[in-house]
């Protein structure tokens, strides 16, 4: 659905180009959440929004999305494996939020193609 599309490759490239942000010291978020927690929360929020916005999706489409999201989370956790447990900084959380929004955009585009 999206992981086999060029946009997903660009997203992974975008993340790897910004990996240095995860090695820089910064002020941890006040709530003290880790990079992994922020990643899971932000992606989950966007996927919930996606499914809420696209009421026309059938159960098999939703299942396909969940499987793809599992694969995406695996890929991102692999790339960020050395920093997943570290406390996230505001800059890292902002980048993760941007990535989560881009993931949602990839799915929005895929759903539009699917429904045509």
PDB file of C-alpha atoms in Angstrom:
ATOM      1  CA  UNK A   1       0.000   0.000   0.000  1.00  0.00           C
ATOM      2  CA  UNK A   2       2.634   2.594   0.998  1.00  0.00           C
ATOM      3  CA  UNK A   3       5.825   0.753   1.930  1.00  0.00           C
ATOM      4  CA  UNK A   4       6.367  -0.246  -1.675  1.00  0.00           C
ATOM      5  CA  UNK A   5       5.941   3.311  -2.959  1.00  0.00           C
ATOM      6  CA  UNK A   6       8.718   5.834  -3.737  1.00  0.00           C
ATOM      7  CA  UNK A   7       7.268   8.219  -1.148  1.00  0.00           C
ATOM      8  CA  UNK A   8       8.082   5.741   1.611  1.00  0.00           C
ATOM      9  CA  UNK A   9      11.674   5.457   0.416  1.00  0.00           C
ATOM     10  CA  UNK A  10      11.896   9.255   0.530  1.00  0.00           C
ATOM     11  CA  UNK A  11      10.511   9.230   4.061  1.00  0.00           C
ATOM     12  CA  UNK A  12      13.169   6.765   5.238  1.00  0.00           C
ATOM     13  CA  UNK A  13      15.799   8.894   3.506  1.00  0.00           C
ATOM     14  CA  UNK A  14      14.399  12.002   5.245  1.00  0.00           C
ATOM     15  CA  UNK A  15      14.751  10.280   8.608  1.00  0.00           C
ATOM     16  CA  UNK A  16      18.304   9.114   7.936  1.00  0.00           C
ATOM     17  CA  UNK A  17      19.289  12.609   6.801  1.00  0.00           C
ATOM     18  CA  UNK A  18      18.163  13.908  10.200  1.00  0.00           C
ATOM     19  CA  UNK A  19      19.675  11.170  12.368  1.00  0.00           C
ATOM     20  CA  UNK A  20      22.227  13.606  13.763  1.00  0.00           C
ATOM     21  CA  UNK A  21      19.362  15.279  15.612  1.00  0.00           C
ATOM     22  CA  UNK A  22      19.115  12.130  17.729  1.00  0.00           C
ATOM     23  CA  UNK A  23      22.770  12.228  18.731  1.00  0.00           C
ATOM     24  CA  UNK A  24      22.714  15.847  19.853  1.00  0.00           C
ATOM     25  CA  UNK A  25      22.132  16.731  23.468  1.00  0.00           C
ATOM     26  CA  UNK A  26      19.144  18.831  24.234  1.00  0.00           C
ATOM     27  CA  UNK A  27      16.629  19.510  26.919  1.00  0.00           C
ATOM     28  CA  UNK A  28      14.379  16.528  27.518  1.00  0.00           C
ATOM     29  CA  UNK A  29      10.646  17.012  27.207  1.00  0.00           C
ATOM     30  CA  UNK A  30       8.994  17.925  30.522  1.00  0.00           C
ATOM     31  CA  UNK A  31       6.942  14.709  30.533  1.00  0.00           C
ATOM     32  CA  UNK A  32      10.155  12.694  30.170  1.00  0.00           C
ATOM     33  CA  UNK A  33       8.958  10.413  27.368  1.00  0.00           C
ATOM     34  CA  UNK A  34      11.458   8.412  25.370  1.00  0.00           C
ATOM     35  CA  UNK A  35      12.029   8.693  21.629  1.00  0.00           C
ATOM     36  CA  UNK A  36      10.291   5.321  21.203  1.00  0.00           C
ATOM     37  CA  UNK A  37       7.242   6.417  23.191  1.00  0.00           C
ATOM     38  CA  UNK A  38       6.922   9.650  21.218  1.00  0.00           C
ATOM     39  CA  UNK A  39       7.258   7.736  17.938  1.00  0.00           C
ATOM     40  CA  UNK A  40       4.553   5.225  18.885  1.00  0.00           C
ATOM     41  CA  UNK A  41       2.172   7.891  20.188  1.00  0.00           C
ATOM     42  CA  UNK A  42       2.493  10.253  17.230  1.00  0.00           C
ATOM     43  CA  UNK A  43       2.119   7.550  14.591  1.00  0.00           C
ATOM     44  CA  UNK A  44      -0.844   6.025  16.448  1.00  0.00           C
ATOM     45  CA  UNK A  45      -2.533   9.435  16.684  1.00  0.00           C
ATOM     46  CA  UNK A  46      -2.172   9.983  12.939  1.00  0.00           C
ATOM     47  CA  UNK A  47      -3.449   6.513  12.040  1.00  0.00           C
ATOM     48  CA  UNK A  48      -6.474   6.961  14.313  1.00  0.00           C
ATOM     49  CA  UNK A  49      -7.143  10.294  12.601  1.00  0.00           C
ATOM     50  CA  UNK A  50      -6.724   8.639   9.195  1.00  0.00           C
ATOM     51  CA  UNK A  51      -9.242   5.900   9.959  1.00  0.00           C
ATOM     52  CA  UNK A  52     -11.670   8.410  11.467  1.00  0.00           C
ATOM     53  CA  UNK A  53     -11.491  10.640   8.391  1.00  0.00           C
ATOM     54  CA  UNK A  54     -11.918   7.797   5.919  1.00  0.00           C
ATOM     55  CA  UNK A  55     -15.216   6.273   6.955  1.00  0.00           C
ATOM     56  CA  UNK A  56     -15.511   4.592   3.557  1.00  0.00           C
ATOM     57  CA  UNK A  57     -12.717   2.150   4.439  1.00  0.00           C
ATOM     58  CA  UNK A  58     -13.786  -1.447   4.765  1.00  0.00           C
ATOM     59  CA  UNK A  59     -12.429  -3.722   7.500  1.00  0.00           C
ATOM     60  CA  UNK A  60      -9.991  -5.399   5.097  1.00  0.00           C
ATOM     61  CA  UNK A  61      -8.574  -1.965   4.160  1.00  0.00           C
ATOM     62  CA  UNK A  62      -8.160  -1.057   7.837  1.00  0.00           C
ATOM     63  CA  UNK A  63      -6.415  -4.371   8.457  1.00  0.00           C
ATOM     64  CA  UNK A  64      -4.091  -3.698   5.536  1.00  0.00           C
ATOM     65  CA  UNK A  65      -3.266  -0.272   6.988  1.00  0.00           C
ATOM     66  CA  UNK A  66      -2.504  -1.760  10.413  1.00  0.00           C
ATOM     67  CA  UNK A  67      -0.176  -4.357   8.868  1.00  0.00           C
ATOM     68  CA  UNK A  68       1.623  -1.625   6.931  1.00  0.00           C
ATOM     69  CA  UNK A  69       1.926   0.543  10.049  1.00  0.00           C
ATOM     70  CA  UNK A  70       3.461  -2.415  11.909  1.00  0.00           C
ATOM     71  CA  UNK A  71       6.073  -2.686   9.145  1.00  0.00           C
ATOM     72  CA  UNK A  72       6.705   1.045   9.188  1.00  0.00           C
ATOM     73  CA  UNK A  73       7.158   1.041  12.962  1.00  0.00           C
ATOM     74  CA  UNK A  74       9.585  -1.861  12.635  1.00  0.00           C
ATOM     75  CA  UNK A  75      11.631   0.030  10.038  1.00  0.00           C
ATOM     76  CA  UNK A  76      11.713   3.221  12.103  1.00  0.00           C
ATOM     77  CA  UNK A  77      12.582   1.342  15.283  1.00  0.00           C
ATOM     78  CA  UNK A  78      15.463  -0.310  13.442  1.00  0.00           C
ATOM     79  CA  UNK A  79      16.790   3.036  12.223  1.00  0.00           C
ATOM     80  CA  UNK A  80      16.404   4.611  15.679  1.00  0.00           C
ATOM     81  CA  UNK A  81      17.302   1.522  17.723  1.00  0.00           C
ATOM     82  CA  UNK A  82      20.244   3.141  19.499  1.00  0.00           C
ATOM     83  CA  UNK A  83      18.146   6.053  20.797  1.00  0.00           C
ATOM     84  CA  UNK A  84      14.667   4.583  21.372  1.00  0.00           C
ATOM     85  CA  UNK A  85      15.089   4.494  25.149  1.00  0.00           C
ATOM     86  CA  UNK A  86      16.642   7.954  25.451  1.00  0.00           C
ATOM     87  CA  UNK A  87      14.526  10.834  26.685  1.00  0.00           C
ATOM     88  CA  UNK A  88      13.203  12.797  23.718  1.00  0.00           C
ATOM     89  CA  UNK A  89      14.006  16.462  23.235  1.00  0.00           C
ATOM     90  CA  UNK A  90      11.566  19.024  21.863  1.00  0.00           C
ATOM     91  CA  UNK A  91      13.445  19.057  18.549  1.00  0.00           C
ATOM     92  CA  UNK A  92      13.304  15.281  18.258  1.00  0.00           C
ATOM     93  CA  UNK A  93       9.591  15.256  19.123  1.00  0.00           C
ATOM     94  CA  UNK A  94       8.990  17.902  16.455  1.00  0.00           C
ATOM     95  CA  UNK A  95      10.778  15.805  13.811  1.00  0.00           C
ATOM     96  CA  UNK A  96       8.887  12.686  14.877  1.00  0.00           C
ATOM     97  CA  UNK A  97       5.620  14.596  14.647  1.00  0.00           C
ATOM     98  CA  UNK A  98       6.512  15.745  11.139  1.00  0.00           C
ATOM     99  CA  UNK A  99       7.344  12.174  10.136  1.00  0.00           C
ATOM    100  CA  UNK A 100       4.035  10.918  11.566  1.00  0.00           C
ATOM    101  CA  UNK A 101       2.192  13.536   9.515  1.00  0.00           C
ATOM    102  CA  UNK A 102       4.097  12.440   6.406  1.00  0.00           C
ATOM    103  CA  UNK A 103       3.145   8.825   7.097  1.00  0.00           C
ATOM    104  CA  UNK A 104      -0.501   9.865   7.288  1.00  0.00           C
ATOM    105  CA  UNK A 105      -0.117  11.754   4.004  1.00  0.00           C
ATOM    106  CA  UNK A 106       1.263   8.618   2.348  1.00  0.00           C
ATOM    107  CA  UNK A 107      -1.788   6.682   3.508  1.00  0.00           C
ATOM    108  CA  UNK A 108      -4.163   9.463   2.448  1.00  0.00           C
ATOM    109  CA  UNK A 109      -2.699   9.253  -1.055  1.00  0.00           C
ATOM    110  CA  UNK A 110      -2.872   5.459  -1.085  1.00  0.00           C
ATOM    111  CA  UNK A 111      -6.503   5.520   0.037  1.00  0.00           C
ATOM    112  CA  UNK A 112      -7.348   8.023  -2.693  1.00  0.00           C
ATOM    113  CA  UNK A 113      -5.805   5.684  -5.284  1.00  0.00           C
ATOM    114  CA  UNK A 114      -7.611   2.710  -3.749  1.00  0.00           C
ATOM    115  CA  UNK A 115     -10.998   4.408  -3.872  1.00  0.00           C
ATOM    116  CA  UNK A 116     -10.671   5.563  -7.511  1.00  0.00           C
TER     117      UNK A 116
END
